[in-house]
């Protein structure tokens, strides 16, 4: 609600500012119809908006002014000097009230009636309306912000980008020639300053994503009315910041997805009730920052995407063959929603759907270097995730060599880098193309030099795994990897963009131009279709299959390398060291206006600033202080548990190094209310000795609020839920509910009520139902 | 004041570019080839921390040939993108005498595509050419 009030305040203030001139002009020429209309629209809008909030004074004032102006508009009243003054008085008062709401101060209401009475006064009475003192001037002085034209910010950003490039060139020249140590020192200072300026300018371009979310409640309300549906909109993460330009580019795709959800996803109330859902549909829009990406999630609990219907349509339009269709996994079927011309909606409506839709959404998101993911469960809902980079202009990239040329690859699409002659890597040439097998995954292998037609120099030694839109992964073979760099990306000329191979250009440290590759374009040029990329179905699926966990690799204040699951990271903040304080025996950190318990911090804070991860388990928020982010990594090897449970949940291998993995559950257990009520938590039993369940499942179940016991524990009989794998025979203790997990992603048949072992949502749903049943 | 023209030599011909469209004349330092682009795009070159897309004007006239020597280049900005047009030589900046007139002769090869008219300058009739057509190259029209 606070956010909405803020929006209302800023909207009203903007309107007031825009109206300033109109009011004065209207005073000079009361017959000016256009001005009159503008002022009428203003009071009308304010009155309308007040309806959403409990703001009786504003409503009374704007209502009275609207009535008076309506009479003028209909010609039944003349806009005489008296009326103009009265209206001006009301507009000023609206401004003061808005100011008062924002600053939280009280404003005496004794004059309101006078103002309204002045509006009602008619005839040529000589008496001037009561002069109302204005408090606005004083209060406005408190605002410490200015408005800037956006193109000025853009020019500043461009200037800074050039500055960074010029610095890089200077650095190269300095390296070439011997220079005095003082020059180096000055240059270092220059570099630091430029970095700071770049930082702050980047921040001026950042906007809270709530600007994007603000119009959604209204839109959803209107759409709900139009489609006669009930929808509950939930929004979260409005304080995530994103490049202003990015926000504009996401606006349309986001709107489109929401319209689709409202129109095709969420069912009418009676239908929902029949299928056992709450009458009102739920639509959740949330944003969070993960590393250098912003994740925007749009989830509904509607009817879901009918993958098979999409397949039928795709076959009938000739997009895929019967044979191809037969090989599609359910995720791939759902992904067909992004193909041009495929809309499963039976009816085309004004709100959405003409088959030009999701394909455009995907194109637009990919154009800005983002990815759209979809996850649908028929009858249960759809979840779209838009992953977009933080900013368009500076991106972390990997520079690689092919032949004698250097290219850059966006870091966001690099999944892993391996040596082609490394251990456990097998490269096979078949039918003129290559396939690489790596830890049981088979991926098509593309030579960058061959694809681009660059002469290969020596043997290609490095393979990078690149993921592209739609979840496809392929391997790209390059001569060598040079560096990780933050590159200032400039748009490439149309002749370059039209090749589809490049996403932009940049300058390397040595002053030479470097092309930024478009991983998806390279795959297309190499002739790899998404379908064939999916050779990468895990061959090791089965009981020993391991889930891959995306994690953030960081260096702690004490210098240790640690990984934390990315899913729990809401965002990374940088706060001044003073923001960290010991309160009530524990470290706390002040971020914005929130005080969070602070973990991590295993060493002295040496700099003036400290980086803090904002971790969330959905309810509780924690800060985790650390020194620096190293990378984002995938944890896929086994976790070696520590001797005693604690902050470190285990040690794992990442890129050949031992990394401590932070035990999020332990961290949150120490802070949330859940820890106190350990004994009151429902009990879930896992089969003893199942390593997969113990390492992967247990944390999920525990984070869902369960106390987990093992089947050979003494208190096994107290379990309310028993989780078993596929075929294991089981005798549940007492009245416990059994949740059966299967290894196969697809159910064996209609009567198969088991849940796929990696279907987290389904699993949590089953856990939820289990306890509800007990409670009710 | 009369319009200023930049006289350059492309493929042996003396042609005029509107000087107002030209940002500067430079000598390129280094050329990074771009794989997969049409032949008239010679590559990229850095100029004062900017990345220029280098256009081979000879290849733009006739895709089967290319410029003999990478030397003088005319820097222009078209639709926000900076380009360097490789020419044989940059000769002079002159004042146009009168208005450009239509081309009253049959032009050969790629010249018919790039010419926008004829103009009198320093007593000589010179072909006035379209920078944009050089940049979009020989294939753009056909498409």
CSV table of N, CA and C in Angstrom, one decimal, chain A residues 256-376:
chain,number,residue,atom,x,y,z
A,256,UNK,N,2.7,-7.9,-21.9
A,256,UNK,CA,2.2,-8.9,-22.8
A,256,UNK,C,1.9,-10.2,-22.0
A,257,UNK,N,2.9,-10.6,-21.2
A,257,UNK,CA,2.8,-11.8,-20.5
A,257,UNK,C,1.6,-11.8,-19.5
A,258,UNK,N,1.5,-10.6,-18.9
A,258,UNK,CA,0.4,-10.4,-17.9
A,258,UNK,C,-0.9,-10.5,-18.6
A,259,UNK,N,-1.0,-9.8,-19.7
A,259,UNK,CA,-2.3,-9.9,-20.5
A,259,UNK,C,-2.6,-11.3,-20.9
A,260,UNK,N,-1.6,-12.1,-21.3
A,260,UNK,CA,-1.8,-13.5,-21.6
A,260,UNK,C,-2.3,-14.2,-20.4
A,261,UNK,N,-1.7,-14.0,-19.3
A,261,UNK,CA,-2.1,-14.7,-18.1
A,261,UNK,C,-3.5,-14.4,-17.7
A,262,UNK,N,-3.9,-13.2,-17.8
A,262,UNK,CA,-5.2,-12.7,-17.5
A,262,UNK,C,-6.2,-13.3,-18.5
A,263,UNK,N,-5.9,-13.3,-19.7
A,263,UNK,CA,-6.8,-13.7,-20.7
A,263,UNK,C,-6.9,-15.2,-20.9
A,264,UNK,N,-5.8,-15.9,-21.0
A,264,UNK,CA,-5.8,-17.3,-21.3
A,264,UNK,C,-5.5,-18.2,-20.1
A,265,UNK,N,-4.7,-17.6,-19.2
A,265,UNK,CA,-4.2,-18.5,-18.1
A,265,UNK,C,-5.2,-18.7,-17.1
A,266,UNK,N,-5.6,-17.6,-16.4
A,266,UNK,CA,-6.5,-17.7,-15.3
A,266,UNK,C,-7.9,-17.9,-15.7
A,267,UNK,N,-8.6,-18.9,-15.1
A,267,UNK,CA,-9.9,-19.3,-15.5
A,267,UNK,C,-10.9,-18.4,-14.8
A,268,UNK,N,-12.2,-18.5,-15.3
A,268,UNK,CA,-13.3,-17.8,-14.6
A,268,UNK,C,-13.5,-18.5,-13.3
A,269,UNK,N,-14.1,-17.8,-12.3
A,269,UNK,CA,-14.3,-18.3,-11.0
A,269,UNK,C,-15.0,-19.6,-10.9
A,270,UNK,N,-16.1,-19.8,-11.6
A,270,UNK,CA,-16.9,-21.0,-11.5
A,270,UNK,C,-16.0,-22.2,-12.0
A,271,UNK,N,-15.3,-22.0,-13.0
A,271,UNK,CA,-14.4,-23.1,-13.5
A,271,UNK,C,-13.3,-23.4,-12.5
A,272,UNK,N,-12.8,-22.3,-11.9
A,272,UNK,CA,-11.7,-22.6,-10.9
A,272,UNK,C,-12.3,-23.3,-9.7
A,273,UNK,N,-13.5,-23.0,-9.3
A,273,UNK,CA,-14.1,-23.7,-8.1
A,273,UNK,C,-14.2,-25.2,-8.4
A,274,UNK,N,-14.7,-25.4,-9.7
A,274,UNK,CA,-14.9,-26.8,-10.1
A,274,UNK,C,-13.6,-27.6,-10.0
A,275,UNK,N,-12.5,-27.0,-10.4
A,275,UNK,CA,-11.3,-27.7,-10.4
A,275,UNK,C,-10.5,-27.6,-9.0
A,276,UNK,N,-11.3,-27.1,-8.0
A,276,UNK,CA,-10.8,-27.1,-6.7
A,276,UNK,C,-9.8,-26.0,-6.4
A,277,UNK,N,-9.8,-25.0,-7.1
A,277,UNK,CA,-8.9,-23.8,-6.9
A,277,UNK,C,-9.7,-22.7,-6.2
A,278,UNK,N,-9.0,-21.8,-5.5
A,278,UNK,CA,-9.7,-20.7,-5.0
A,278,UNK,C,-10.4,-19.9,-6.1
A,279,UNK,N,-11.5,-19.2,-5.8
A,279,UNK,CA,-12.3,-18.5,-6.8
A,279,UNK,C,-11.4,-17.4,-7.5
A,280,UNK,N,-10.6,-16.8,-6.7
A,280,UNK,CA,-9.8,-15.7,-7.3
A,280,UNK,C,-8.5,-16.3,-7.8
A,281,UNK,N,-8.1,-16.0,-9.0
A,281,UNK,CA,-6.8,-16.5,-9.5
A,281,UNK,C,-5.7,-15.7,-8.9
A,282,UNK,N,-4.5,-16.2,-8.9
A,282,UNK,CA,-3.4,-15.5,-8.3
A,282,UNK,C,-2.4,-15.2,-9.4
A,283,UNK,N,-1.9,-14.0,-9.4
A,283,UNK,CA,-0.9,-13.5,-10.3
A,283,UNK,C,0.2,-12.9,-9.5
A,284,UNK,N,1.4,-13.5,-9.6
A,284,UNK,CA,2.5,-13.0,-8.8
A,284,UNK,C,3.6,-12.4,-9.7
A,285,UNK,N,3.9,-11.2,-9.5
A,285,UNK,CA,5.0,-10.6,-10.3
A,285,UNK,C,6.1,-10.2,-9.3
A,286,UNK,N,7.3,-10.7,-9.5
A,286,UNK,CA,8.3,-10.4,-8.5
A,286,UNK,C,9.6,-10.1,-9.3
A,287,UNK,N,10.5,-9.4,-8.6
A,287,UNK,CA,11.8,-9.1,-9.2
A,287,UNK,C,12.9,-9.3,-8.2
A,288,UNK,N,14.0,-9.8,-8.6
A,288,UNK,CA,15.1,-9.9,-7.7
A,288,UNK,C,16.4,-9.9,-8.5
A,289,UNK,N,17.5,-9.5,-7.8
A,289,UNK,CA,18.7,-9.4,-8.5
A,289,UNK,C,19.5,-10.7,-8.2
A,290,UNK,N,20.1,-11.2,-9.2
A,290,UNK,CA,21.0,-12.4,-8.9
A,290,UNK,C,22.3,-12.1,-9.7
A,291,UNK,N,23.3,-11.8,-9.0
A,291,UNK,CA,24.6,-11.5,-9.7
A,291,UNK,C,24.4,-10.3,-10.6
A,292,UNK,N,24.8,-10.4,-11.9
A,292,UNK,CA,24.6,-9.3,-12.8
A,292,UNK,C,23.3,-9.3,-13.5
A,293,UNK,N,22.4,-10.1,-13.1
A,293,UNK,CA,21.1,-10.3,-13.8
A,293,UNK,C,20.0,-9.8,-12.9
A,294,UNK,N,18.9,-9.4,-13.5
A,294,UNK,CA,17.7,-9.2,-12.8
A,294,UNK,C,16.7,-10.2,-13.3
A,295,UNK,N,16.1,-10.9,-12.3
A,295,UNK,CA,15.1,-11.9,-12.6
A,295,UNK,C,13.7,-11.4,-12.4
A,296,UNK,N,12.9,-11.4,-13.4
A,296,UNK,CA,11.5,-10.9,-13.2
A,296,UNK,C,10.7,-12.2,-13.4
A,297,UNK,N,9.9,-12.5,-12.4
A,297,UNK,CA,9.1,-13.7,-12.5
A,297,UNK,C,7.6,-13.3,-12.6
A,298,UNK,N,6.9,-14.0,-13.5
A,298,UNK,CA,5.5,-13.7,-13.6
A,298,UNK,C,4.8,-15.1,-13.5
A,299,UNK,N,4.1,-15.4,-12.4
A,299,UNK,CA,3.5,-16.7,-12.2
A,299,UNK,C,2.0,-16.6,-12.0
A,300,UNK,N,1.3,-17.4,-12.6
A,300,UNK,CA,-0.2,-17.5,-12.4
A,300,UNK,C,-0.5,-18.9,-12.0
A,301,UNK,N,-1.7,-19.1,-11.4
A,301,UNK,CA,-2.2,-20.4,-11.1
A,301,UNK,C,-3.3,-20.8,-11.9
A,302,UNK,N,-3.2,-20.4,-13.2
A,302,UNK,CA,-4.3,-20.7,-14.1
A,302,UNK,C,-4.2,-22.1,-14.7
A,303,UNK,N,-4.7,-22.2,-16.0
A,303,UNK,CA,-4.8,-23.6,-16.5
A,303,UNK,C,-3.5,-24.1,-17.1
A,304,UNK,N,-2.5,-23.2,-17.2
A,304,UNK,CA,-1.2,-23.7,-17.7
A,304,UNK,C,-1.2,-23.8,-19.2
A,305,UNK,N,0.0,-24.1,-19.7
A,305,UNK,CA,0.1,-24.2,-21.2
A,305,UNK,C,-0.1,-25.7,-21.6
A,306,UNK,N,-0.9,-25.9,-22.5
A,306,UNK,CA,-1.2,-27.3,-23.0
A,306,UNK,C,-0.1,-27.6,-24.1
A,307,UNK,N,0.9,-28.2,-23.6
A,307,UNK,CA,2.1,-28.6,-24.5
A,307,UNK,C,1.7,-29.4,-25.7
A,308,UNK,N,0.8,-30.4,-25.4
A,308,UNK,CA,0.4,-31.2,-26.5
A,308,UNK,C,-0.4,-30.5,-27.6
A,309,UNK,N,-1.3,-29.5,-27.1
A,309,UNK,CA,-2.0,-28.7,-28.1
A,309,UNK,C,-1.0,-27.9,-28.9
A,310,UNK,N,0.0,-27.4,-28.3
A,310,UNK,CA,1.0,-26.7,-29.0
A,310,UNK,C,1.7,-27.5,-30.1
A,311,UNK,N,2.0,-28.8,-29.6
A,311,UNK,CA,2.7,-29.7,-30.6
A,311,UNK,C,1.8,-29.9,-31.8
A,312,UNK,N,0.5,-30.2,-31.5
A,312,UNK,CA,-0.5,-30.5,-32.6
A,312,UNK,C,-0.5,-29.3,-33.6
A,313,UNK,N,-0.5,-28.1,-33.0
A,313,UNK,CA,-0.5,-26.9,-33.8
A,313,UNK,C,0.8,-26.8,-34.6
A,314,UNK,N,1.9,-27.0,-33.9
A,314,UNK,CA,3.2,-26.9,-34.6
A,314,UNK,C,3.3,-27.9,-35.7
A,315,UNK,N,2.7,-29.1,-35.6
A,315,UNK,CA,2.8,-30.1,-36.6
A,315,UNK,C,1.9,-29.6,-37.8
A,316,UNK,N,0.7,-29.1,-37.4
A,316,UNK,CA,-0.3,-28.7,-38.5
A,316,UNK,C,0.3,-27.5,-39.3
A,317,UNK,N,1.1,-26.6,-38.6
A,317,UNK,CA,1.6,-25.5,-39.4
A,317,UNK,C,2.9,-25.8,-40.0
A,318,UNK,N,3.3,-27.1,-39.9
A,318,UNK,CA,4.6,-27.5,-40.5
A,318,UNK,C,5.8,-27.1,-39.9
A,319,UNK,N,5.7,-26.6,-38.6
A,319,UNK,CA,6.9,-26.1,-37.9
A,319,UNK,C,7.8,-27.3,-37.5
A,320,UNK,N,7.2,-28.4,-37.1
A,320,UNK,CA,8.0,-29.5,-36.8
A,320,UNK,C,7.4,-30.8,-37.4
A,321,UNK,N,8.1,-31.8,-37.5
A,321,UNK,CA,7.6,-33.0,-38.1
A,321,UNK,C,7.0,-33.9,-37.0
A,322,UNK,N,6.2,-34.9,-37.4
A,322,UNK,CA,5.7,-35.8,-36.4
A,322,UNK,C,6.8,-36.5,-35.6
A,323,UNK,N,7.8,-36.8,-36.4
A,323,UNK,CA,9.0,-37.5,-35.8
A,323,UNK,C,9.7,-36.7,-34.7
A,324,UNK,N,9.9,-35.4,-35.1
A,324,UNK,CA,10.5,-34.5,-34.1
A,324,UNK,C,9.6,-34.3,-32.9
A,325,UNK,N,8.3,-34.2,-33.2
A,325,UNK,CA,7.4,-34.0,-32.1
A,325,UNK,C,7.4,-35.1,-31.1
A,326,UNK,N,7.6,-36.3,-31.6
A,326,UNK,CA,7.6,-37.5,-30.7
A,326,UNK,C,8.8,-37.4,-29.7
A,327,UNK,N,9.8,-36.8,-30.1
A,327,UNK,CA,11.0,-36.7,-29.3
A,327,UNK,C,11.1,-35.6,-28.3
A,328,UNK,N,10.1,-34.7,-28.4
A,328,UNK,CA,10.1,-33.5,-27.5
A,328,UNK,C,9.9,-33.9,-26.1
A,329,UNK,N,10.6,-33.3,-25.2
A,329,UNK,CA,10.3,-33.5,-23.8
A,329,UNK,C,9.2,-32.5,-23.4
A,330,UNK,N,8.6,-32.6,-22.2
A,330,UNK,CA,7.5,-31.8,-21.9
A,330,UNK,C,7.9,-30.3,-21.8
A,331,UNK,N,9.2,-30.1,-21.4
A,331,UNK,CA,9.7,-28.7,-21.3
A,331,UNK,C,9.8,-28.1,-22.7
A,332,UNK,N,10.3,-28.9,-23.6
A,332,UNK,CA,10.4,-28.5,-25.0
A,332,UNK,C,9.1,-28.2,-25.6
A,333,UNK,N,8.1,-29.0,-25.3
A,333,UNK,CA,6.7,-28.7,-25.8
A,333,UNK,C,6.2,-27.4,-25.3
A,334,UNK,N,6.4,-27.1,-24.0
A,334,UNK,CA,6.0,-25.8,-23.5
A,334,UNK,C,6.7,-24.7,-24.2
A,335,UNK,N,8.0,-24.9,-24.5
A,335,UNK,CA,8.7,-23.8,-25.1
A,335,UNK,C,8.2,-23.5,-26.5
A,336,UNK,N,7.4,-24.3,-27.1
A,336,UNK,CA,6.9,-24.0,-28.4
A,336,UNK,C,6.1,-22.7,-28.4
A,337,UNK,N,5.6,-22.4,-27.2
A,337,UNK,CA,4.8,-21.1,-27.0
A,337,UNK,C,5.6,-19.9,-27.6
A,338,UNK,N,6.9,-20.0,-27.6
A,338,UNK,CA,7.7,-18.9,-28.1
A,338,UNK,C,7.9,-18.9,-29.7
A,339,UNK,N,7.3,-20.0,-30.3
A,339,UNK,CA,7.5,-20.0,-31.8
A,339,UNK,C,6.4,-19.1,-32.4
A,340,UNK,N,6.8,-18.5,-33.5
A,340,UNK,CA,5.9,-17.5,-34.2
A,340,UNK,C,4.7,-18.3,-34.7
A,341,UNK,N,3.5,-17.7,-34.5
A,341,UNK,CA,2.3,-18.2,-35.1
A,341,UNK,C,1.7,-19.3,-34.3
A,342,UNK,N,2.2,-19.6,-33.1
A,342,UNK,CA,1.5,-20.7,-32.3
A,342,UNK,C,0.9,-20.1,-31.1
A,343,UNK,N,-0.4,-20.0,-31.2
A,343,UNK,CA,-1.2,-19.5,-30.0
A,343,UNK,C,-2.2,-20.6,-29.8
A,344,UNK,N,-2.3,-21.1,-28.5
A,344,UNK,CA,-3.3,-22.2,-28.3
A,344,UNK,C,-4.6,-21.6,-28.0
A,345,UNK,N,-4.7,-20.3,-27.8
A,345,UNK,CA,-6.0,-19.8,-27.4
A,345,UNK,C,-7.0,-20.1,-28.5
A,346,UNK,N,-8.2,-20.6,-28.1
A,346,UNK,CA,-9.2,-21.0,-29.1
A,346,UNK,C,-9.7,-19.8,-29.8
A,347,UNK,N,-9.9,-18.8,-28.9
A,347,UNK,CA,-10.5,-17.5,-29.5
A,347,UNK,C,-9.4,-16.4,-29.5
A,348,UNK,N,-9.5,-15.6,-30.5
A,348,UNK,CA,-8.6,-14.4,-30.5
A,348,UNK,C,-9.4,-13.3,-29.8
A,349,UNK,N,-8.8,-12.7,-28.8
A,349,UNK,CA,-9.6,-11.7,-28.1
A,349,UNK,C,-8.8,-10.3,-28.3
A,350,UNK,N,-9.5,-9.3,-27.9
A,350,UNK,CA,-8.9,-8.0,-28.0
A,350,UNK,C,-7.7,-7.8,-27.0
A,351,UNK,N,-7.8,-8.6,-26.0
A,351,UNK,CA,-6.8,-8.5,-24.9
A,351,UNK,C,-5.4,-9.1,-25.3
A,352,UNK,N,-5.5,-10.2,-25.9
A,352,UNK,CA,-4.2,-10.8,-26.2
A,352,UNK,C,-4.4,-11.8,-27.4
A,353,UNK,N,-3.3,-12.3,-27.8
A,353,UNK,CA,-3.3,-13.5,-28.7
A,353,UNK,C,-3.8,-13.3,-30.1
A,354,UNK,N,-2.9,-13.3,-31.0
A,354,UNK,CA,-3.2,-13.4,-32.4
A,354,UNK,C,-2.1,-14.2,-33.0
A,355,UNK,N,-1.3,-14.9,-32.1
A,355,UNK,CA,-0.2,-15.7,-32.5
A,355,UNK,C,1.0,-14.8,-32.7
A,356,UNK,N,0.8,-13.5,-32.7
A,356,UNK,CA,2.0,-12.6,-32.6
A,356,UNK,C,2.1,-12.3,-31.1
A,357,UNK,N,3.0,-12.8,-30.4
A,357,UNK,CA,3.0,-12.5,-29.0
A,357,UNK,C,4.2,-13.0,-28.3
A,358,UNK,N,4.2,-14.2,-27.9
A,358,UNK,CA,5.3,-14.7,-27.1
A,358,UNK,C,6.6,-14.8,-27.9
A,359,UNK,N,6.5,-15.0,-29.2
A,359,UNK,CA,7.7,-14.9,-30.0
A,359,UNK,C,8.3,-13.5,-30.0
A,360,UNK,N,7.4,-12.5,-30.1
A,360,UNK,CA,7.9,-11.2,-30.0
A,360,UNK,C,8.5,-10.9,-28.6
A,361,UNK,N,7.9,-11.4,-27.6
A,361,UNK,CA,8.4,-11.2,-26.2
A,361,UNK,C,9.8,-11.8,-26.2
A,362,UNK,N,10.0,-13.0,-26.7
A,362,UNK,CA,11.3,-13.6,-26.6
A,362,UNK,C,12.3,-12.8,-27.4
A,363,UNK,N,11.9,-12.4,-28.6
A,363,UNK,CA,12.8,-11.6,-29.5
A,363,UNK,C,13.3,-10.4,-28.7
A,364,UNK,N,12.3,-9.7,-28.1
A,364,UNK,CA,12.6,-8.4,-27.5
A,364,UNK,C,13.6,-8.6,-26.3
A,365,UNK,N,13.3,-9.6,-25.5
A,365,UNK,CA,14.1,-9.9,-24.4
A,365,UNK,C,15.5,-10.3,-24.8
A,366,UNK,N,15.6,-11.1,-25.8
A,366,UNK,CA,16.9,-11.6,-26.3
A,366,UNK,C,17.7,-10.4,-26.9
A,367,UNK,N,17.0,-9.5,-27.5
A,367,UNK,CA,17.7,-8.4,-28.1
A,367,UNK,C,18.5,-7.6,-27.1
A,368,UNK,N,18.0,-7.6,-25.9
A,368,UNK,CA,18.7,-6.8,-24.8
A,368,UNK,C,19.6,-7.7,-24.0
A,369,UNK,N,19.9,-8.9,-24.6
A,369,UNK,CA,20.9,-9.8,-23.9
A,369,UNK,C,20.2,-10.6,-22.8
A,370,UNK,N,18.9,-10.7,-22.8
A,370,UNK,CA,18.2,-11.5,-21.8
A,370,UNK,C,17.7,-12.8,-22.3
A,371,UNK,N,17.1,-13.5,-21.4
A,371,UNK,CA,16.6,-14.8,-21.6
A,371,UNK,C,15.2,-14.9,-21.0
A,372,UNK,N,14.3,-15.6,-21.7
A,372,UNK,CA,13.0,-15.9,-21.2
A,372,UNK,C,12.9,-17.4,-20.9
A,373,UNK,N,12.4,-17.7,-19.7
A,373,UNK,CA,12.2,-19.1,-19.4
A,373,UNK,C,10.7,-19.3,-19.1
A,374,UNK,N,10.2,-20.5,-19.4
A,374,UNK,CA,8.9,-20.8,-19.1
A,374,UNK,C,8.8,-22.1,-18.4
A,375,UNK,N,7.9,-22.2,-17.5
A,375,UNK,CA,7.7,-23.5,-16.8
A,375,UNK,C,6.2,-23.6,-16.6
A,376,UNK,N,5.6,-24.6,-17.1
A,376,UNK,CA,4.2,-24.7,-17.0
A,376,UNK,C,3.8,-26.1,-16.5
